PDB file of C-alpha atoms and ligand atoms in Angstrom:
ATOM      1  CA  UNK K   1      57.433  16.079 -92.778  1.00 76.00           C
ATOM      2  CA  UNK K   2      54.640  16.144 -90.963  1.00 89.00           C
ATOM      3  CA  UNK K   3      53.254  12.536 -89.348  1.00 92.00           C
ATOM      4  CA  UNK K   4      49.838  12.918 -90.664  1.00 92.00           C
ATOM      5  CA  UNK K   5      50.939  13.949 -94.175  1.00 94.00           C
ATOM      6  CA  UNK K   6      53.245  11.085 -94.218  1.00 95.00           C
ATOM      7  CA  UNK K   7      50.569   8.274 -93.404  1.00 97.00           C
ATOM      8  CA  UNK K   8      48.095   9.822 -96.109  1.00 97.00           C
ATOM      9  CA  UNK K   9      50.903   9.435 -97.918  1.00 96.00           C
ATOM     10  CA  UNK K  10      50.963   5.672 -97.465  1.00 97.00           C
ATOM     11  CA  UNK K  11      47.537   5.082 -97.643  1.00 97.00           C
ATOM     12  CA  UNK K  12      47.604   5.940-101.069  1.00 97.00           C
ATOM     13  CA  UNK K  13      50.424   4.147-101.799  1.00 97.00           C
ATOM     14  CA  UNK K  14      48.223   1.274 -99.896  1.00 96.00           C
ATOM     15  CA  UNK K  15      45.356   1.893-102.064  1.00 96.00           C
ATOM     16  CA  UNK K  16      47.307   1.633-105.344  1.00 95.00           C
ATOM     17  CA  UNK K  17      48.801  -1.661-104.581  1.00 96.00           C
ATOM     18  CA  UNK K  18      46.146  -3.561-102.836  1.00 95.00           C
ATOM     19  CA  UNK K  19      43.536  -2.485-106.625  1.00 92.00           C
ATOM     20  CA  UNK K  20      41.871   0.434-105.035  1.00 92.00           C
ATOM     21  CA  UNK K  21      39.940  -1.943-102.407  1.00 90.00           C
ATOM     22  CA  UNK K  22      39.136  -0.495 -99.166  1.00 93.00           C
ATOM     23  CA  UNK K  23      39.914  -2.384 -95.710  1.00 96.00           C
ATOM     24  CA  UNK K  24      37.522  -2.440 -93.085  1.00 95.00           C
ATOM     25  CA  UNK K  25      40.015  -3.721 -90.063  1.00 96.00           C
ATOM     26  CA  UNK K  26      43.442  -3.220 -89.556  1.00 97.00           C
ATOM     27  CA  UNK K  27      45.400  -6.064 -87.376  1.00 97.00           C
ATOM     28  CA  UNK K  28      49.592  -5.154 -86.133  1.00 96.00           C
ATOM     29  CA  UNK K  29      50.181  -8.834 -85.751  1.00 92.00           C
ATOM     30  CA  UNK K  30      52.969  -9.099 -82.451  1.00 83.00           C
ATOM     31  CA  UNK K  31      55.633 -11.671 -81.870  1.00 71.00           C
ATOM     32  CA  UNK K  32      54.122 -15.109 -81.230  1.00 73.00           C
ATOM     33  CA  UNK K  33      51.178 -13.459 -83.662  1.00 82.00           C
ATOM     34  CA  UNK K  34      52.964 -14.293 -86.975  1.00 78.00           C
ATOM     35  CA  UNK K  35      51.411 -17.672 -87.954  1.00 80.00           C
ATOM     36  CA  UNK K  36      47.960 -17.167 -87.061  1.00 86.00           C
ATOM     37  CA  UNK K  37      48.668 -14.995 -89.500  1.00 89.00           C
ATOM     38  CA  UNK K  38      47.866 -17.612 -92.120  1.00 89.00           C
ATOM     39  CA  UNK K  39      45.125 -19.200 -90.557  1.00 88.00           C
ATOM     40  CA  UNK K  40      43.135 -15.801 -92.073  1.00 91.00           C
ATOM     41  CA  UNK K  41      44.085 -17.315 -95.312  1.00 91.00           C
ATOM     42  CA  UNK K  42      44.991 -16.433 -98.971  1.00 94.00           C
ATOM     43  CA  UNK K  43      45.959 -13.408 -99.260  1.00 96.00           C
ATOM     44  CA  UNK K  44      45.168 -11.504-102.275  1.00 96.00           C
ATOM     45  CA  UNK K  45      47.565  -8.621-102.323  1.00 97.00           C
ATOM     46  CA  UNK K  46      51.380  -8.744-100.022  1.00 96.00           C
ATOM     47  CA  UNK K  47      53.930  -7.076-100.845  1.00 95.00           C
ATOM     48  CA  UNK K  48      56.731  -5.466 -97.943  1.00 94.00           C
ATOM     49  CA  UNK K  49      55.861  -2.634 -96.094  1.00 94.00           C
ATOM     50  CA  UNK K  50      59.482  -0.469 -97.254  1.00 93.00           C
ATOM     51  CA  UNK K  51      56.908  -0.544-100.638  1.00 94.00           C
ATOM     52  CA  UNK K  52      55.039   1.960 -98.761  1.00 96.00           C
ATOM     53  CA  UNK K  53      56.812   5.688 -97.582  1.00 95.00           C
ATOM     54  CA  UNK K  54      57.703   5.749 -94.210  1.00 94.00           C
ATOM     55  CA  UNK K  55      57.753   1.973 -93.018  1.00 94.00           C
ATOM     56  CA  UNK K  56      60.912   0.597 -91.880  1.00 90.00           C
ATOM     57  CA  UNK K  57      62.628  -3.252 -92.474  1.00 85.00           C
ATOM     58  CA  UNK K  58      62.478  -4.913 -88.870  1.00 75.00           C
ATOM     59  CA  UNK K  59      64.991  -5.545 -86.982  1.00 75.00           C
ATOM     60  CA  UNK K  60      64.501  -8.442 -84.823  1.00 66.00           C
ATOM     61  CA  UNK K  61      63.960 -12.087 -85.897  1.00 63.00           C
ATOM     62  CA  UNK K  62      60.854 -13.230 -86.874  1.00 56.00           C
ATOM     63  CA  UNK K  63      58.998  -9.817 -86.348  1.00 56.00           C
ATOM     64  CA  UNK K  64      57.952  -9.458 -90.543  1.00 65.00           C
ATOM     65  CA  UNK K  65      57.789  -6.548 -91.960  1.00 89.00           C
ATOM     66  CA  UNK K  66      55.249  -7.445 -94.320  1.00 92.00           C
ATOM     67  CA  UNK K  67      51.810  -5.933 -95.110  1.00 95.00           C
ATOM     68  CA  UNK K  68      48.815  -8.328 -96.546  1.00 96.00           C
ATOM     69  CA  UNK K  69      45.495  -7.506 -97.504  1.00 97.00           C
ATOM     70  CA  UNK K  70      42.959 -10.712 -96.808  1.00 96.00           C
ATOM     71  CA  UNK K  71      39.428 -11.533 -97.310  1.00 94.00           C
ATOM     72  CA  UNK K  72      38.241 -12.800 -94.526  1.00 92.00           C
ATOM     73  CA  UNK K  73      34.306 -13.311 -94.705  1.00 88.00           C
ATOM     74  CA  UNK K  74      32.669 -10.081 -95.949  1.00 88.00           C
ATOM     75  CA  UNK K  75      35.360  -8.376 -94.052  1.00 91.00           C
ATOM     76  CA  UNK K  76      38.403  -7.178 -96.167  1.00 94.00           C
ATOM     77  CA  UNK K  77      41.216  -7.161 -93.150  1.00 96.00           C
ATOM     78  CA  UNK K  78      44.945  -4.845 -93.255  1.00 97.00           C
ATOM     79  CA  UNK K  79      47.389  -7.146 -91.423  1.00 96.00           C
ATOM     80  CA  UNK K  80      50.355  -5.507 -90.691  1.00 96.00           C
ATOM     81  CA  UNK K  81      53.259  -8.727 -90.221  1.00 93.00           C
ATOM     82  CA  UNK K  82      55.131  -6.948 -87.099  1.00 89.00           C
ATOM     83  CA  UNK K  83      56.067  -3.971 -86.308  1.00 92.00           C
ATOM     84  CA  UNK K  84      58.241  -0.968 -85.179  1.00 93.00           C
ATOM     85  CA  UNK K  85      59.320  -0.652 -81.945  1.00 94.00           C
ATOM     86  CA  UNK K  86      59.958   2.046 -79.916  1.00 96.00           C
ATOM     87  CA  UNK K  87      63.416   0.361 -78.671  1.00 95.00           C
ATOM     88  CA  UNK K  88      64.615   0.466 -81.857  1.00 92.00           C
ATOM     89  CA  UNK K  89      64.824   4.147 -81.511  1.00 93.00           C
ATOM     90  CA  UNK K  90      63.021   5.201 -84.488  1.00 93.00           C
ATOM     91  CA  UNK K  91      61.111   7.610 -82.410  1.00 95.00           C
ATOM     92  CA  UNK K  92      57.595   7.261 -81.214  1.00 97.00           C
ATOM     93  CA  UNK K  93      55.972   8.436 -84.797  1.00 97.00           C
ATOM     94  CA  UNK K  94      57.607   5.758 -86.905  1.00 96.00           C
ATOM     95  CA  UNK K  95      55.966   3.230 -83.786  1.00 97.00           C
ATOM     96  CA  UNK K  96      52.791   4.718 -84.993  1.00 98.00           C
ATOM     97  CA  UNK K  97      52.548   4.672 -88.522  1.00 98.00           C
ATOM     98  CA  UNK K  98      51.105   1.789 -89.361  1.00 97.00           C
ATOM     99  CA  UNK K  99      47.965   2.633 -87.131  1.00 98.00           C
ATOM    100  CA  UNK K 100      47.611   5.798 -88.451  1.00 98.00           C
ATOM    101  CA  UNK K 101      48.081   4.353 -92.210  1.00 98.00           C
ATOM    102  CA  UNK K 102      44.988   2.289 -91.429  1.00 98.00           C
ATOM    103  CA  UNK K 103      43.058   5.012 -90.085  1.00 98.00           C
ATOM    104  CA  UNK K 104      44.281   7.366 -92.830  1.00 97.00           C
ATOM    105  CA  UNK K 105      43.325   4.609 -95.667  1.00 97.00           C
ATOM    106  CA  UNK K 106      39.787   4.886 -93.581  1.00 97.00           C
ATOM    107  CA  UNK K 107      39.878   1.959 -91.659  1.00 98.00           C
ATOM    108  CA  UNK K 108      37.541   2.495 -88.669  1.00 96.00           C
ATOM    109  CA  UNK K 109      38.691  -0.714 -86.440  1.00 97.00           C
ATOM    110  CA  UNK K 110      42.282  -1.637 -85.401  1.00 98.00           C
ATOM    111  CA  UNK K 111      43.128  -4.963 -83.283  1.00 97.00           C
ATOM    112  CA  UNK K 112      46.599  -5.039 -81.449  1.00 97.00           C
ATOM    113  CA  UNK K 113      48.334  -7.995 -80.836  1.00 95.00           C
ATOM    114  CA  UNK K 114      51.413  -8.825 -78.879  1.00 93.00           C
ATOM    115  CA  UNK K 115      53.297 -11.512 -77.233  1.00 91.00           C
ATOM    116  CA  UNK K 116      54.136 -10.736 -73.709  1.00 93.00           C
ATOM    117  CA  UNK K 117      54.684 -11.930 -70.421  1.00 94.00           C
ATOM    118  CA  UNK K 118      52.159 -12.366 -67.748  1.00 96.00           C
ATOM    119  CA  UNK K 119      51.871 -12.436 -63.607  1.00 97.00           C
ATOM    120  CA  UNK K 120      48.443 -14.421 -63.159  1.00 97.00           C
ATOM    121  CA  UNK K 121      50.360 -18.475 -63.296  1.00 92.00           C
ATOM    122  CA  UNK K 122      46.453 -19.240 -64.339  1.00 94.00           C
ATOM    123  CA  UNK K 123      48.058 -18.177 -67.767  1.00 93.00           C
ATOM    124  CA  UNK K 124      50.536 -20.631 -69.046  1.00 87.00           C
ATOM    125  CA  UNK K 125      52.808 -20.527 -71.953  1.00 86.00           C
ATOM    126  CA  UNK K 126      50.049 -19.619 -75.262  1.00 87.00           C
ATOM    127  CA  UNK K 127      47.283 -18.322 -73.171  1.00 91.00           C
ATOM    128  CA  UNK K 128      45.451 -15.811 -74.773  1.00 92.00           C
ATOM    129  CA  UNK K 129      44.152 -12.872 -72.997  1.00 95.00           C
ATOM    130  CA  UNK K 130      42.107  -9.630 -73.793  1.00 97.00           C
ATOM    131  CA  UNK K 131      43.758  -6.405 -73.360  1.00 98.00           C
ATOM    132  CA  UNK K 132      40.925  -4.862 -71.007  1.00 98.00           C
ATOM    133  CA  UNK K 133      42.852  -1.848 -70.367  1.00 98.00           C
ATOM    134  CA  UNK K 134      46.845  -0.313 -69.880  1.00 98.00           C
ATOM    135  CA  UNK K 135      49.018   1.462 -68.161  1.00 98.00           C
ATOM    136  CA  UNK K 136      51.868   3.406 -69.862  1.00 98.00           C
ATOM    137  CA  UNK K 137      55.100   3.205 -68.564  1.00 98.00           C
ATOM    138  CA  UNK K 138      56.836   4.961 -71.747  1.00 97.00           C
ATOM    139  CA  UNK K 139      57.004   8.235 -70.299  1.00 96.00           C
ATOM    140  CA  UNK K 140      55.743   9.075 -74.374  1.00 97.00           C
ATOM    141  CA  UNK K 141      53.271  10.362 -76.200  1.00 97.00           C
ATOM    142  CA  UNK K 142      51.980   9.640 -79.948  1.00 97.00           C
ATOM    143  CA  UNK K 143      49.946  12.301 -79.895  1.00 96.00           C
ATOM    144  CA  UNK K 144      51.833  16.004 -80.947  1.00 93.00           C
ATOM    145  CA  UNK K 145      50.649  18.507 -79.610  1.00 91.00           C
ATOM    146  CA  UNK K 146      47.590  19.892 -77.148  1.00 92.00           C
ATOM    147  CA  UNK K 147      45.366  17.506 -77.970  1.00 93.00           C
ATOM    148  CA  UNK K 148      43.910  16.146 -74.415  1.00 95.00           C
ATOM    149  CA  UNK K 149      42.576  12.418 -76.274  1.00 96.00           C
ATOM    150  CA  UNK K 150      39.881  10.996 -73.661  1.00 96.00           C
ATOM    151  CA  UNK K 151      41.547   6.876 -73.237  1.00 97.00           C
ATOM    152  CA  UNK K 152      38.162   5.877 -70.997  1.00 95.00           C
ATOM    153  CA  UNK K 153      36.558   2.575 -72.372  1.00 94.00           C
ATOM    154  CA  UNK K 154      39.642   2.859 -75.094  1.00 98.00           C
ATOM    155  CA  UNK K 155      39.363  -0.978 -75.190  1.00 98.00           C
ATOM    156  CA  UNK K 156      36.519  -1.482 -76.225  1.00 97.00           C
ATOM    157  CA  UNK K 157      33.807  -3.476 -74.006  1.00 97.00           C
ATOM    158  CA  UNK K 158      31.892  -3.850 -77.417  1.00 96.00           C
ATOM    159  CA  UNK K 159      34.452  -6.065 -78.920  1.00 96.00           C
ATOM    160  CA  UNK K 160      35.567  -7.652 -75.622  1.00 96.00           C
ATOM    161  CA  UNK K 161      32.001  -8.723 -75.129  1.00 96.00           C
ATOM    162  CA  UNK K 162      32.278  -9.970 -79.026  1.00 94.00           C
ATOM    163  CA  UNK K 163      35.101 -11.893 -78.386  1.00 93.00           C
ATOM    164  CA  UNK K 164      33.918 -13.068 -74.985  1.00 94.00           C
ATOM    165  CA  UNK K 165      30.891 -14.397 -76.994  1.00 93.00           C
ATOM    166  CA  UNK K 166      32.934 -16.362 -79.584  1.00 91.00           C
ATOM    167  CA  UNK K 167      35.293 -17.757 -76.490  1.00 91.00           C
ATOM    168  CA  UNK K 168      33.690 -17.766 -72.731  1.00 94.00           C
ATOM    169  CA  UNK K 169      36.924 -19.164 -71.061  1.00 92.00           C
ATOM    170  CA  UNK K 170      38.559 -15.352 -72.717  1.00 94.00           C
ATOM    171  CA  UNK K 171      40.197 -14.045 -69.545  1.00 97.00           C
ATOM    172  CA  UNK K 172      40.836 -10.418 -68.993  1.00 98.00           C
ATOM    173  CA  UNK K 173      43.938  -8.304 -68.123  1.00 98.00           C
ATOM    174  CA  UNK K 174      45.693  -4.987 -68.187  1.00 98.00           C
ATOM    175  CA  UNK K 175      48.423  -4.093 -70.372  1.00 98.00           C
ATOM    176  CA  UNK K 176      51.471  -2.462 -69.127  1.00 98.00           C
ATOM    177  CA  UNK K 177      54.492  -1.356 -72.160  1.00 98.00           C
ATOM    178  CA  UNK K 178      57.583  -0.905 -70.532  1.00 98.00           C
ATOM    179  CA  UNK K 179      60.291   0.147 -73.706  1.00 97.00           C
ATOM    180  CA  UNK K 180      62.479  -2.731 -73.576  1.00 89.00           C
ATOM    181  CA  UNK K 181      64.029  -4.544 -75.523  1.00 94.00           C
ATOM    182  CA  UNK K 182      65.924  -5.889 -71.826  1.00 94.00           C
ATOM    183  CA  UNK K 183      62.704  -7.754 -70.229  1.00 93.00           C
ATOM    184  CA  UNK K 184      62.100  -6.433 -66.218  1.00 96.00           C
ATOM    185  CA  UNK K 185      63.518  -7.222 -63.141  1.00 95.00           C
ATOM    186  CA  UNK K 186      61.713  -9.537 -60.260  1.00 95.00           C
ATOM    187  CA  UNK K 187      61.569  -6.126 -58.645  1.00 97.00           C
ATOM    188  CA  UNK K 188      59.908  -4.405 -61.587  1.00 97.00           C
ATOM    189  CA  UNK K 189      56.848  -6.755 -62.350  1.00 97.00           C
ATOM    190  CA  UNK K 190      56.118  -6.936 -58.484  1.00 97.00           C
ATOM    191  CA  UNK K 191      55.619  -2.915 -58.882  1.00 98.00           C
ATOM    192  CA  UNK K 192      53.393  -4.215 -61.748  1.00 98.00           C
ATOM    193  CA  UNK K 193      51.910  -6.307 -59.766  1.00 97.00           C
ATOM    194  CA  UNK K 194      51.057  -3.462 -57.390  1.00 98.00           C
ATOM    195  CA  UNK K 195      49.813  -0.821 -59.981  1.00 98.00           C
ATOM    196  CA  UNK K 196      47.387  -3.408 -60.851  1.00 98.00           C
ATOM    197  CA  UNK K 197      48.960  -4.677 -63.905  1.00 98.00           C
ATOM    198  CA  UNK K 198      48.399  -8.178 -65.456  1.00 98.00           C
ATOM    199  CA  UNK K 199      50.150  -8.117 -68.405  1.00 98.00           C
ATOM    200  CA  UNK K 200      53.741  -6.805 -69.427  1.00 98.00           C
ATOM    201  CA  UNK K 201      55.346  -5.761 -73.561  1.00 97.00           C
ATOM    202  CA  UNK K 202      57.111  -3.434 -74.726  1.00 97.00           C
ATOM    203  CA  UNK K 203      54.281  -3.106 -78.002  1.00 97.00           C
ATOM    204  CA  UNK K 204      50.694  -1.811 -78.215  1.00 98.00           C
ATOM    205  CA  UNK K 205      49.854   1.136 -75.599  1.00 98.00           C
ATOM    206  CA  UNK K 206      51.431   3.695 -77.730  1.00 98.00           C
ATOM    207  CA  UNK K 207      50.065   2.023 -81.159  1.00 98.00           C
ATOM    208  CA  UNK K 208      46.286   1.855 -79.129  1.00 98.00           C
ATOM    209  CA  UNK K 209      46.966   5.674 -77.892  1.00 98.00           C
ATOM    210  CA  UNK K 210      47.224   6.708 -81.740  1.00 98.00           C
ATOM    211  CA  UNK K 211      44.555   4.139 -82.964  1.00 98.00           C
ATOM    212  CA  UNK K 212      41.943   5.754 -80.514  1.00 98.00           C
ATOM    213  CA  UNK K 213      43.200   9.273 -81.211  1.00 97.00           C
ATOM    214  CA  UNK K 214      42.058   8.891 -85.090  1.00 97.00           C
ATOM    215  CA  UNK K 215      38.583   8.334 -83.800  1.00 97.00           C
ATOM    216  CA  UNK K 216      39.083   3.914 -84.160  1.00 98.00           C
ATOM    217  CA  UNK K 217      37.545   1.538 -82.319  1.00 98.00           C
ATOM    218  CA  UNK K 218      40.581  -0.548 -80.522  1.00 98.00           C
ATOM    219  CA  UNK K 219      40.356  -4.757 -79.120  1.00 97.00           C
ATOM    220  CA  UNK K 220      43.557  -5.395 -78.476  1.00 97.00           C
ATOM    221  CA  UNK K 221      44.702  -9.060 -77.820  1.00 95.00           C
ATOM    222  CA  UNK K 222      47.643 -10.850 -75.570  1.00 94.00           C
ATOM    223  CA  UNK K 223      49.379 -13.890 -76.301  1.00 92.00           C
ATOM    224  CA  UNK K 224      50.998 -14.966 -73.327  1.00 92.00           C
ATOM    225  CA  UNK K 225      54.400 -16.612 -73.983  1.00 88.00           C
ATOM    226  CA  UNK K 226      55.874 -16.165 -70.803  1.00 89.00           C
ATOM    227  CA  UNK K 227      55.630 -16.078 -67.152  1.00 91.00           C
ATOM    228  CA  UNK K 228      56.751 -12.501 -66.063  1.00 93.00           C
ATOM    229  CA  UNK K 229      59.784 -12.204 -64.754  1.00 91.00           C
ATOM    230  CA  UNK K 230      60.961 -13.719 -60.803  1.00 89.00           C
ATOM    231  CA  UNK K 231      57.381 -15.189 -61.071  1.00 88.00           C
ATOM    232  CA  UNK K 232      58.022 -19.094 -62.339  1.00 82.00           C
ATOM    233  CA  UNK K 233      62.324 -18.587 -61.419  1.00 74.00           C
ATOM    234  CA  UNK K 234      63.434 -19.632 -64.508  1.00 76.00           C
ATOM    235  CA  UNK K 235      65.014 -17.068 -66.875  1.00 75.00           C
ATOM    236  CA  UNK K 236      63.246 -15.752 -70.162  1.00 73.00           C
ATOM    237  CA  UNK K 237      64.414 -16.082 -73.556  1.00 72.00           C
ATOM    238  CA  UNK K 238      63.382 -14.815 -77.698  1.00 72.00           C
ATOM    239  CA  UNK K 239      63.358 -18.009 -79.007  1.00 77.00           C
ATOM    240  CA  UNK K 240      61.112 -19.408 -76.107  1.00 73.00           C
ATOM    241  CA  UNK K 241      58.657 -17.245 -76.644  1.00 69.00           C
ATOM    242  CA  UNK K 242      58.844 -17.062 -80.169  1.00 71.00           C
ATOM    243  CA  UNK K 243      58.320 -21.725 -79.479  1.00 75.00           C
ATOM    244  CA  UNK K 244      55.641 -20.215 -77.711  1.00 73.00           C
ATOM    245  CA  UNK K 245      53.594 -18.431 -80.100  1.00 70.00           C
ATOM    246  CA  UNK K 246      53.885 -21.386 -83.451  1.00 73.00           C
ATOM    247  CA  UNK K 247      52.541 -23.674 -81.378  1.00 74.00           C
ATOM    248  CA  UNK K 248      49.730 -21.325 -79.681  1.00 80.00           C
ATOM    249  CA  UNK K 249      48.670 -20.208 -84.126  1.00 73.00           C
ATOM    250  CA  UNK K 250      46.159 -22.535 -84.354  1.00 75.00           C
ATOM    251  CA  UNK K 251      44.245 -21.361 -81.641  1.00 80.00           C
ATOM    252  CA  UNK K 252      44.709 -17.436 -82.460  1.00 83.00           C
ATOM    253  CA  UNK K 253      44.089 -18.447 -85.799  1.00 87.00           C
ATOM    254  CA  UNK K 254      40.868 -19.423 -85.115  1.00 86.00           C
ATOM    255  CA  UNK K 255      40.295 -17.188 -82.611  1.00 86.00           C
ATOM    256  CA  UNK K 256      40.800 -14.333 -85.337  1.00 90.00           C
ATOM    257  CA  UNK K 257      38.483 -15.869 -87.814  1.00 89.00           C
ATOM    258  CA  UNK K 258      35.216 -16.238 -85.470  1.00 89.00           C
ATOM    259  CA  UNK K 259      35.936 -13.236 -84.844  1.00 90.00           C
ATOM    260  CA  UNK K 260      36.530 -10.883 -87.547  1.00 91.00           C
ATOM    261  CA  UNK K 261      33.621 -10.750 -89.424  1.00 88.00           C
ATOM    262  CA  UNK K 262      31.316 -10.067 -86.800  1.00 88.00           C
ATOM    263  CA  UNK K 263      33.837  -6.522 -85.726  1.00 88.00           C
TER     264      UNK K 263
HETATM  265  I1  8IG R 301      57.130 -11.776 -76.277  1.00 79.73           I
HETATM  266  O1  8IG R 301      58.285 -11.019 -70.322  1.00 79.73           O
HETATM  267  C1  8IG R 301      56.980 -11.227 -74.344  1.00 79.73           C
HETATM  268  N1  8IG R 301      58.246  -9.384 -74.697  1.00 79.73           N
HETATM  269  N2  8IG R 301      58.096  -6.270 -71.032  1.00 79.73           N
HETATM  270  N3  8IG R 301      58.153  -8.326 -70.883  1.00 79.73           N
HETATM  271  C2  8IG R 301      58.155  -7.795 -71.662  1.00 79.73           C
HETATM  272  N4  8IG R 301      58.237  -8.176 -72.244  1.00 79.73           N
HETATM  273  C3  8IG R 301      57.773  -9.261 -73.608  1.00 79.73           C
HETATM  274  C4  8IG R 301      57.906  -9.966 -72.883  1.00 79.73           C
HETATM  275  C5  8IG R 301      58.144  -9.864 -71.375  1.00 79.73           C
HETATM  276  N5  8IG R 301      57.573 -11.499 -72.705  1.00 79.73           N
END
């Protein structure tokens, strides 16, 4: 089936499972962000993502696999707890299916969050950083066919300014998506520095491109959960990454509660 048709079908099921309500904003909660989702309030509706056509159960511990509909202020917010990553091997269309489903459901604003490595030593584990731009190191695109989508101001300067109004201490960075699932080598991190990257991760970029193709406004929020490889000298491990997320959850939750009603 065509990926757009599948997203339209998923959006129809979503409509049924969320009481016929429309959503204003969609959020993808990446690793480290799952606890922050709870701060947005008790869901009006919650179900496994596999209830919708085209979604798969998560293959990684700590990565969710649940969809929530939550009211935050006057906004209805659709939350994807967990995402499909490119390294799971289900293909690029599966990676961006949530974004396309949200777009097909009429959502205009896409908030993409992730846990990532940081190159700036000021960013201690648990520091949130606004994504100002990206470098796609996956050699993939979610776009099917010759659709030459413009990516200027992909990460909305309007939404970033709004976030900085709420929290003036927020820094911005350029996010580089690698395919993973291995972390980078120290030499690769030096390459990232040389090409202007500040953050490294395994998500977000392909989703942002699909969101822009669908005409959505995009906000990207990274949670730096570790220093990138070779910067501190210590090895990287997944348990540490999840732990940093838990510790930062309160701050992330508070940030989202303040930002979303203003979007
Ligand atoms: I959390 O240091 C997390 N995800 N590629 N590199 C990459 N992905 C990550 C990292 C990291 N930390």
